[in-house]
mmCIF file of C-alpha atoms and ligand atoms in Angstrom:
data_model
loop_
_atom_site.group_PDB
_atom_site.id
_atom_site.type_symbol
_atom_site.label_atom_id
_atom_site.label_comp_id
_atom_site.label_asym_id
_atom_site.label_seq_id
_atom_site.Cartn_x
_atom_site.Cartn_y
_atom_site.Cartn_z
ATOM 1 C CA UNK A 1 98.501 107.408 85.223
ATOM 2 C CA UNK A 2 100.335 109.197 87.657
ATOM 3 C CA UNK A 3 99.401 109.920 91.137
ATOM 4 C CA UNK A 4 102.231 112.120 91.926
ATOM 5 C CA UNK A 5 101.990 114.497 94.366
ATOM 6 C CA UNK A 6 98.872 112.432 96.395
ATOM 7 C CA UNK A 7 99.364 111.430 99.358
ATOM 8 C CA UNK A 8 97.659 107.857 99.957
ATOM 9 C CA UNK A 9 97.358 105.971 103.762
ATOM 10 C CA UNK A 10 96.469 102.994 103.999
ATOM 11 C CA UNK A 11 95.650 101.192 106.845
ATOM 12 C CA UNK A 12 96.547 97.602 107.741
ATOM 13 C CA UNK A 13 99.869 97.972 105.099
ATOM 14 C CA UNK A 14 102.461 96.449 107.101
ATOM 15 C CA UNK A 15 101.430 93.062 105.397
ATOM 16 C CA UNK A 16 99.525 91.199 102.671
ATOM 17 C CA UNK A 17 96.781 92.959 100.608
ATOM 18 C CA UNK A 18 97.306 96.385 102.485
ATOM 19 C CA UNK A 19 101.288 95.949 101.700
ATOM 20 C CA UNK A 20 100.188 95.120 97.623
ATOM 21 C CA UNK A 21 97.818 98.428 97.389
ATOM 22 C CA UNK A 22 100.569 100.906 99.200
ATOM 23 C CA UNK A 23 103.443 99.543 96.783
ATOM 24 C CA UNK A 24 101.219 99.728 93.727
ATOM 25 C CA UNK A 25 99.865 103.786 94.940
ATOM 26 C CA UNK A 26 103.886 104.447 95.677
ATOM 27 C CA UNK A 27 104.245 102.866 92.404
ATOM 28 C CA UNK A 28 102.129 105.442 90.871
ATOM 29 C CA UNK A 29 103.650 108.006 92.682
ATOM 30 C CA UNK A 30 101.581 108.481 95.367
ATOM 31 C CA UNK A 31 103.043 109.860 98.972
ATOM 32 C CA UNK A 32 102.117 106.611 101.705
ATOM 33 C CA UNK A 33 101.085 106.921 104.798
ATOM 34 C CA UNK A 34 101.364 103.183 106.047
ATOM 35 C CA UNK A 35 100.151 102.104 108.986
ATOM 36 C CA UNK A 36 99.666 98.569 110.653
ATOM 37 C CA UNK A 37 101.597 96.329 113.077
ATOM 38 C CA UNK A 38 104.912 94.403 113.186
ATOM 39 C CA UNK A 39 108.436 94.442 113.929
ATOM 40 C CA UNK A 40 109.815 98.109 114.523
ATOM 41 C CA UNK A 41 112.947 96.986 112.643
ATOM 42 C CA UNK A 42 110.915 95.402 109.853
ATOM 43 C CA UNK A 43 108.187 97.816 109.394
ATOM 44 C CA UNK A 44 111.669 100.775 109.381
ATOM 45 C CA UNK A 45 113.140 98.436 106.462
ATOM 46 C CA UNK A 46 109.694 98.166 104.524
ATOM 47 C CA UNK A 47 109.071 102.045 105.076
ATOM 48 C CA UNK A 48 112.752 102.901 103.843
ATOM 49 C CA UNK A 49 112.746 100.508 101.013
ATOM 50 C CA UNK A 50 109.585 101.583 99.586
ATOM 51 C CA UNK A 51 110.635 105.309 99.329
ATOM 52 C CA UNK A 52 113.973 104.222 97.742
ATOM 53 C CA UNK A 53 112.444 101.855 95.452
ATOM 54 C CA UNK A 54 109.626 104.475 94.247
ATOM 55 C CA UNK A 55 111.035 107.589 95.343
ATOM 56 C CA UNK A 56 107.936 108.828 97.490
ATOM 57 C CA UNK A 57 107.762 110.011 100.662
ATOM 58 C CA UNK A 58 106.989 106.793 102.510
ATOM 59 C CA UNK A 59 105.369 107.677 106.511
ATOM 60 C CA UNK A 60 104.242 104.989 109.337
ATOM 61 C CA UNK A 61 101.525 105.442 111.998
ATOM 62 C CA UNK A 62 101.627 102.700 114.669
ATOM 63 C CA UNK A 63 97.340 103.843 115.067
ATOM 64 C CA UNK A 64 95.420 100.994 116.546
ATOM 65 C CA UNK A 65 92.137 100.693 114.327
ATOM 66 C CA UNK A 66 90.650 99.071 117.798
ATOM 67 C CA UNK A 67 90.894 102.718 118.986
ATOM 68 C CA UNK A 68 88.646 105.842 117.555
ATOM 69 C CA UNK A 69 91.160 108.126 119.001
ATOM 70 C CA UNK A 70 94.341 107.357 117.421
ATOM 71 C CA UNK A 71 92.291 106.978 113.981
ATOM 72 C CA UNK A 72 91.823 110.528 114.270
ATOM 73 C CA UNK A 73 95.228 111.283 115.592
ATOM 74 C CA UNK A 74 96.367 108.844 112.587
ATOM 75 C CA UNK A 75 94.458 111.155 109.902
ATOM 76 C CA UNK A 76 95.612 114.259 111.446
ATOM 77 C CA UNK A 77 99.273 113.129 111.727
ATOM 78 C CA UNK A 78 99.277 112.753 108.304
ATOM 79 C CA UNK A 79 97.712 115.680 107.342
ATOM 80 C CA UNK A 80 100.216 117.291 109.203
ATOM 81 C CA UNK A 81 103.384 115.296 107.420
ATOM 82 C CA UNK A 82 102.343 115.227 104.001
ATOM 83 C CA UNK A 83 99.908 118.094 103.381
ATOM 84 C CA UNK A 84 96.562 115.612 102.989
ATOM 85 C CA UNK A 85 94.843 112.550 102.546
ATOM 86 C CA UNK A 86 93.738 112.200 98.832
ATOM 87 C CA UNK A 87 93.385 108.613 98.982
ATOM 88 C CA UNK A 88 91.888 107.342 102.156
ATOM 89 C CA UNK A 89 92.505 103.141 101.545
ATOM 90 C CA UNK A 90 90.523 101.267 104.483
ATOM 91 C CA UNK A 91 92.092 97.435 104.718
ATOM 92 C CA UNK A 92 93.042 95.686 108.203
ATOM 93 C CA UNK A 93 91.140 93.713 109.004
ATOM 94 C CA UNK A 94 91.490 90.555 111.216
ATOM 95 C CA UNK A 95 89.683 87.443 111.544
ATOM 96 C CA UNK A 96 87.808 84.951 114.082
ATOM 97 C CA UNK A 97 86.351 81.436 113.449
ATOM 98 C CA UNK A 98 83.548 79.800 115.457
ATOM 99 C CA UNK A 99 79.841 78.926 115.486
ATOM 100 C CA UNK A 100 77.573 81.713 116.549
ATOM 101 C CA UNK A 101 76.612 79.855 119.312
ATOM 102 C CA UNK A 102 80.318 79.803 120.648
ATOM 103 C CA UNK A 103 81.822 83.002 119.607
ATOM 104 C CA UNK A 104 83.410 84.935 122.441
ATOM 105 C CA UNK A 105 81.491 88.315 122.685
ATOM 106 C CA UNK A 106 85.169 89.921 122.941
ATOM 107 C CA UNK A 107 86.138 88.443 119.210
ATOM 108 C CA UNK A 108 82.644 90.114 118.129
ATOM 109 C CA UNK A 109 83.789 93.292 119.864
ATOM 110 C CA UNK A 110 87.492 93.225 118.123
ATOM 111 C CA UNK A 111 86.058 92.311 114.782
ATOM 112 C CA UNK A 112 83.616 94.653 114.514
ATOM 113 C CA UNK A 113 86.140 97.700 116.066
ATOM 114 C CA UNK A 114 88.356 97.226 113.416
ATOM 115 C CA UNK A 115 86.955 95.699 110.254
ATOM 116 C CA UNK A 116 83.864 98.142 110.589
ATOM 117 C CA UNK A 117 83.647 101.019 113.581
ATOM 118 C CA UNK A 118 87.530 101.776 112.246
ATOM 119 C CA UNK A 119 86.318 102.454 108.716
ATOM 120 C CA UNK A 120 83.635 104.670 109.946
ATOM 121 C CA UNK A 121 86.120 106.979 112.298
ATOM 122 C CA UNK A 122 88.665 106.905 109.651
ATOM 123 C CA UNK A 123 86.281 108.232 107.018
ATOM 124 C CA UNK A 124 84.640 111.085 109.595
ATOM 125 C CA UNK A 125 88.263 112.205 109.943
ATOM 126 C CA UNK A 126 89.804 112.096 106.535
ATOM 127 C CA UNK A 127 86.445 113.744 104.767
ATOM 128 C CA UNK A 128 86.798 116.955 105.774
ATOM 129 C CA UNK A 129 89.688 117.636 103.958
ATOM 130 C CA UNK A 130 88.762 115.931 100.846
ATOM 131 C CA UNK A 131 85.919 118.124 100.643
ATOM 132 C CA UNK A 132 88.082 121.462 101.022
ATOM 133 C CA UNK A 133 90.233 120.103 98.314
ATOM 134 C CA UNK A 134 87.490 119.045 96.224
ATOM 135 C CA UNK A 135 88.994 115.618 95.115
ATOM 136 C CA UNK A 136 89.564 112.411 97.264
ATOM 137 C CA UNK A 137 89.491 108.699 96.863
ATOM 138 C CA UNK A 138 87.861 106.443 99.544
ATOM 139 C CA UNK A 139 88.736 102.892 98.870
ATOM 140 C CA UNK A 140 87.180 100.254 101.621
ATOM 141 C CA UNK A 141 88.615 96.944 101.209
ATOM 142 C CA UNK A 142 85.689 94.475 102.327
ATOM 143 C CA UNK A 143 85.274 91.211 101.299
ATOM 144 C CA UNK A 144 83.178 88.265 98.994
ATOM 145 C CA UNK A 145 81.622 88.152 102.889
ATOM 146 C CA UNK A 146 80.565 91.672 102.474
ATOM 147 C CA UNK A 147 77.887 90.149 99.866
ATOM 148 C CA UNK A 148 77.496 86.984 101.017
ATOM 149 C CA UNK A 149 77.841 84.753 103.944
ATOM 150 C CA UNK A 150 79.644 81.432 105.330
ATOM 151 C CA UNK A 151 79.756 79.628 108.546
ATOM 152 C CA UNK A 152 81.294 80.705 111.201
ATOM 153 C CA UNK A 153 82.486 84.025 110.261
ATOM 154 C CA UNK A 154 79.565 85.862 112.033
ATOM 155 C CA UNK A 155 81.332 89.468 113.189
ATOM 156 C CA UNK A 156 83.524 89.122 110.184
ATOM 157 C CA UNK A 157 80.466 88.874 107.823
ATOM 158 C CA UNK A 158 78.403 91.466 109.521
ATOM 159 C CA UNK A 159 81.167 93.815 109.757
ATOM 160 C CA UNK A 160 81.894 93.531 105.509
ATOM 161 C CA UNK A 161 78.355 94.202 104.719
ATOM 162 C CA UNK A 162 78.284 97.204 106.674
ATOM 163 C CA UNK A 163 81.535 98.311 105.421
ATOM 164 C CA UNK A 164 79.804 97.719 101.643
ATOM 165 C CA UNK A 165 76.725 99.551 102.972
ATOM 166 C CA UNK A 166 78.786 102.511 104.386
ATOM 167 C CA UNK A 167 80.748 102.942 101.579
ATOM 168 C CA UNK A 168 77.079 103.723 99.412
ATOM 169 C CA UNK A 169 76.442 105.884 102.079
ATOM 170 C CA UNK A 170 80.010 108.146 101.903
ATOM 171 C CA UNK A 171 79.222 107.404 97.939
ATOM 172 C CA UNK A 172 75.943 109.376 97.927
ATOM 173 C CA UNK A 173 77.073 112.247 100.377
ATOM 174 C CA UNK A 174 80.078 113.125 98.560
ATOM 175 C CA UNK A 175 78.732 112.659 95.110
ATOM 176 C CA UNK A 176 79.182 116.703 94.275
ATOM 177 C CA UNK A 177 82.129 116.814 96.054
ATOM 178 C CA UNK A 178 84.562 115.337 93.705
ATOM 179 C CA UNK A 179 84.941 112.362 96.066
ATOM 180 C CA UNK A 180 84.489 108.844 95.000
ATOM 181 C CA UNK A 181 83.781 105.966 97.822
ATOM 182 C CA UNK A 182 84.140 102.290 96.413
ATOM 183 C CA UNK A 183 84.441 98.661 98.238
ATOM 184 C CA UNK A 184 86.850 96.264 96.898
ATOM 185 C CA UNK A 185 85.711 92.832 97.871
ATOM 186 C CA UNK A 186 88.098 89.964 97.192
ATOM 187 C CA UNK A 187 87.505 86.300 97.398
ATOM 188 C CA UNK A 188 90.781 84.367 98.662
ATOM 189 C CA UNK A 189 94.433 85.851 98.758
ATOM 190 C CA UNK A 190 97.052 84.001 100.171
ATOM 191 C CA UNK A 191 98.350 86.277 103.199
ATOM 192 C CA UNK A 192 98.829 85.235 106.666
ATOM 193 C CA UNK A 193 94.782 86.116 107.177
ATOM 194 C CA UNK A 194 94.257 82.933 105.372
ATOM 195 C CA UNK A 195 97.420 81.070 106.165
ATOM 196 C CA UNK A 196 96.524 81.141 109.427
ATOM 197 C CA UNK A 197 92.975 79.565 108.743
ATOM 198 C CA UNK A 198 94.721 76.811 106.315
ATOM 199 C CA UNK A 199 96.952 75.830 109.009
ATOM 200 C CA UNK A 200 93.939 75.521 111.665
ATOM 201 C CA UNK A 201 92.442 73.936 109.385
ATOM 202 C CA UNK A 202 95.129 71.419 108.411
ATOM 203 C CA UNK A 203 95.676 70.803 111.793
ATOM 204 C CA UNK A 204 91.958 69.759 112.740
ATOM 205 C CA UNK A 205 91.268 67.827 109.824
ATOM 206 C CA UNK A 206 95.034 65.756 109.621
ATOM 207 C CA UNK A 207 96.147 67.320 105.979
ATOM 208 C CA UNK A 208 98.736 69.380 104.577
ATOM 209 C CA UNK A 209 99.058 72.645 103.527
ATOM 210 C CA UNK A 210 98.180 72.083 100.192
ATOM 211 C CA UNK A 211 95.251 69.667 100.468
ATOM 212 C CA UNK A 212 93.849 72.199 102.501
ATOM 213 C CA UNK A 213 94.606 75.701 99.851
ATOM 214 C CA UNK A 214 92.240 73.126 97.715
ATOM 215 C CA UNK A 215 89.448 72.853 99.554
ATOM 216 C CA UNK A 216 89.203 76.023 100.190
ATOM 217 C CA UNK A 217 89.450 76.927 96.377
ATOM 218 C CA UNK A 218 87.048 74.431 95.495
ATOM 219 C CA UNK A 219 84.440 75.133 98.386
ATOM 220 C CA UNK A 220 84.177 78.998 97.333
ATOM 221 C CA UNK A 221 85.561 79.581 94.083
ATOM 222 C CA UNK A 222 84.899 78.884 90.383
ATOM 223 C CA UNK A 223 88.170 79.946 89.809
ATOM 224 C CA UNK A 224 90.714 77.160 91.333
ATOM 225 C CA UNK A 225 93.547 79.856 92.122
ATOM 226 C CA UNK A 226 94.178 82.466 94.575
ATOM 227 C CA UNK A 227 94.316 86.538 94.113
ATOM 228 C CA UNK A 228 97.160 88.591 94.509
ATOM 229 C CA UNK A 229 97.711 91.300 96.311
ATOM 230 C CA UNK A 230 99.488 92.857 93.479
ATOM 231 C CA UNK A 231 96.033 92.221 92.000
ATOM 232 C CA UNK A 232 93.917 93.908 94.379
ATOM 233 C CA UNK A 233 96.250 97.308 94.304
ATOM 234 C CA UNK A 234 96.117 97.465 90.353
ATOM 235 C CA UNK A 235 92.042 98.021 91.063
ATOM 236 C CA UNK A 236 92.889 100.535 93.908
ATOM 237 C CA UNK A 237 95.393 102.431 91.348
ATOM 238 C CA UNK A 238 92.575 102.315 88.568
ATOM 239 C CA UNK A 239 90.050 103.746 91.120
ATOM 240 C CA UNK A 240 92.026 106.829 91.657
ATOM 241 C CA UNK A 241 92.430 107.443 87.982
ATOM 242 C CA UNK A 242 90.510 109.854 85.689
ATOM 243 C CA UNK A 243 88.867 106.417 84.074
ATOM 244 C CA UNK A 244 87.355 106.091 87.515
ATOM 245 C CA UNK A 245 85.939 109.425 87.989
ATOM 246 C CA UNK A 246 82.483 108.162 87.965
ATOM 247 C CA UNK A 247 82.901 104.951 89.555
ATOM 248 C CA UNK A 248 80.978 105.216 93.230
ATOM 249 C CA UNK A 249 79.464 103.346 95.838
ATOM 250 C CA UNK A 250 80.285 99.739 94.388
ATOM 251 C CA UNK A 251 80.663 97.103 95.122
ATOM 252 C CA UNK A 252 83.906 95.356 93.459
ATOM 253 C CA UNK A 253 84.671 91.675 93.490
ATOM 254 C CA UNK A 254 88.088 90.797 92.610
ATOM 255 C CA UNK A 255 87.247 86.577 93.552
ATOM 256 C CA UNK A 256 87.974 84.385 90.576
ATOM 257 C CA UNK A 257 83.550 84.131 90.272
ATOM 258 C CA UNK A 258 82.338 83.389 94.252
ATOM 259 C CA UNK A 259 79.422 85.596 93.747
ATOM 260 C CA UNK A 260 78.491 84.469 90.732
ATOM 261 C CA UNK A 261 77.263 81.503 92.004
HETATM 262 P P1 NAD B 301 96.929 90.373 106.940
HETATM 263 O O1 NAD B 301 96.724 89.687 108.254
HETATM 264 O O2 NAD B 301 97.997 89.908 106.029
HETATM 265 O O3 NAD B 301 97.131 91.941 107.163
HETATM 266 C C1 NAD B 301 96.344 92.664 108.069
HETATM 267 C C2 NAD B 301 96.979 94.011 108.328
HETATM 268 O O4 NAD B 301 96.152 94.725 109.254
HETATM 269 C C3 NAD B 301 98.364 93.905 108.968
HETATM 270 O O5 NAD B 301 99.175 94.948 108.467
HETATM 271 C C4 NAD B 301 98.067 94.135 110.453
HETATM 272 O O6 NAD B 301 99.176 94.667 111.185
HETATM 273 C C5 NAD B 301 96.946 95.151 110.340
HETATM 274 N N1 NAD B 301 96.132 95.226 111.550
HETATM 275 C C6 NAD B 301 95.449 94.239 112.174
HETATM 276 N N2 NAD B 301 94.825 94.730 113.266
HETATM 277 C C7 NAD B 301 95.117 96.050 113.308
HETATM 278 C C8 NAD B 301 94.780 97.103 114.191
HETATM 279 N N3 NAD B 301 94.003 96.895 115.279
HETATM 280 N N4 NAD B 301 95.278 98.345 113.950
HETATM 281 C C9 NAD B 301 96.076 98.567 112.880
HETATM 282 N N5 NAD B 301 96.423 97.613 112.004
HETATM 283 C C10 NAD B 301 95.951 96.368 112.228
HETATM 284 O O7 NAD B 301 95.488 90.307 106.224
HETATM 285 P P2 NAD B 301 95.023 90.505 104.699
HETATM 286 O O8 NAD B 301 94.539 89.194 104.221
HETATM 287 O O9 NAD B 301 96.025 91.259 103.925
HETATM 288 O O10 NAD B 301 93.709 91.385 104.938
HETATM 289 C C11 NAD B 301 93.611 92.749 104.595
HETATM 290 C C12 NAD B 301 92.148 93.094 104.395
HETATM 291 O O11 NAD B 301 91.626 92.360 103.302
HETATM 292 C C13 NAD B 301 91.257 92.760 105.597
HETATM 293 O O12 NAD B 301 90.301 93.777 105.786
HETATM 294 C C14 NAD B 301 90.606 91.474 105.180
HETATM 295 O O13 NAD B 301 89.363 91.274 105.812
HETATM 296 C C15 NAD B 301 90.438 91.716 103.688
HETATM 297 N N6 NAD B 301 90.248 90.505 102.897
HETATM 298 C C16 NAD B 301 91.209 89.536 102.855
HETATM 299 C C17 NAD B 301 90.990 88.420 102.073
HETATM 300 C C18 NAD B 301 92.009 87.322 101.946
HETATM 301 O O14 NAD B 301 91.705 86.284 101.354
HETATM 302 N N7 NAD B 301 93.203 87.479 102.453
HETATM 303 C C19 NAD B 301 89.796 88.277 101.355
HETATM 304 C C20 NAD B 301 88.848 89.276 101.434
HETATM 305 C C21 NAD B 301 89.089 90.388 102.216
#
């Protein structure tokens, strides 16, 4: 399957799953667009190695998701470099940990900008175009919390289910328009998302690192071993193939059998 002459952006790729789905789209030829935060240095080595390694054009946009503006200006930028955005992939996304009781209203507000308002803006700006060209891919990563809950992820879990219900939405709408709109919702992937909650976790309970990759297995997850994010860009590459065409507005675990439960 080739996706040559594409052009993909995908937000949040500077790291973890984001990083997996832009190397497997560049893989398939696709033109990136990444976009996320980092080291200028780094994120200049990443963006240079990837267009070396796959021989795409390879483009970075330093666009805040916090910030509807430079969404748009993010979309339009890359219009304006590589010619469109065919595949529109929606994936930073950050985290916060408390009991509803005790979550700061600013980690709602920062949660909610840019694991759900961001998708929305994104979307508005990159559909236009999809529509003129009459083919576009719209590929929302949410989350196992997008169809079910846990403790103390309040904004995080009420910012994945309305990601999964905005994707039916864009799904319906742009049924006729050659335009598919999917969710990919993983259960755990070891990135520094989660590393960051093993290590809190480690910390507060006395354990090590791997005690604590365990548990949180065990607690969620028939499946006792992490996804990859190799993994989760394999689906995103399979959603933007003919196969796919008629693929829209689902809902797509990828999480080793935590919904099944
Ligand atoms: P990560 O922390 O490794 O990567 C997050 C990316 O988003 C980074 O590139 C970061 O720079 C970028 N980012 C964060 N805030 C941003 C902002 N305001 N503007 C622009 N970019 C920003 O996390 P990850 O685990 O790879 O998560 C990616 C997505 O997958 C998230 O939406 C997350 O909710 C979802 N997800 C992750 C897991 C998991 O187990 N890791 C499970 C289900 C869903």
């Amino acid at each position: 399957m080739s996706l040559k002459g594409k052009v993909a952006l995908v937000t949040g790729s500077t790291s973890g799953i984001g990083q997996g789905i832009a190397r497997g789209l560049a893989a398939a030829g696709a033109d990136i667009m990444l976009n996320g935060f980092g080291d200028a240095e780094q994120i200049e080595a990443l963006r240079a190695g990837m267009a070396a390694q796959f021989g795409v054009r390879v483009g970075h946009s330093p666009a805040d998701m916090a910030k509807p503006e430079q969404i748009a200006a993010m979309v339009g930028q890359t219009e304006a470099t590589f010619g469109a955005v065919d595949v529109l992939v929606n994936n930073a996304g950050i985290q916060f940990v408390a009991n509803l009781e005790e979550f700061p209203a600013e980690r709602w507000d920062a949660v909610i900008a840019v694991n759900l308002s961001a998708v929305f803006h994104a979307m508005k700006a990159a559909i236009p175009g999809m529509k003129r060209r009459g083919w576009g891919r719209i590929i929302n990563i949410a989350s196992a919390h997008g169809l079910v809950a846990s403790a103390q992820k309040v904004a995080y879990v009420a910012a994945k289910h309305g990601v999964v219900g905005m994707t039916k939405v864009a799904a319906i709408e742009l049924a006729n328009h050659g335009v598919t709109a999917n969710a990919i919702c993983p259960g755990w992937v070891l990135t520094p998302l989660v590393q960051r909650q093993l290590e809190d976790r480690a910390k507060l309970e006395g354990t090590d690192l791997d005690t604590q990759k365990h548990r949180f297995l065990t607690e969620k997850q028939p499946m006792e071993q992490f996804s990859t994010p190799e993994q989760i860009g394999a689906l995103a590459v399979f959603l933007c193939s003919e196969g796919a065409k008629t693929i829209t507005g689902a809902p797509l675990s990828v999480d080793g059998g935590w919904v099944a439960q």
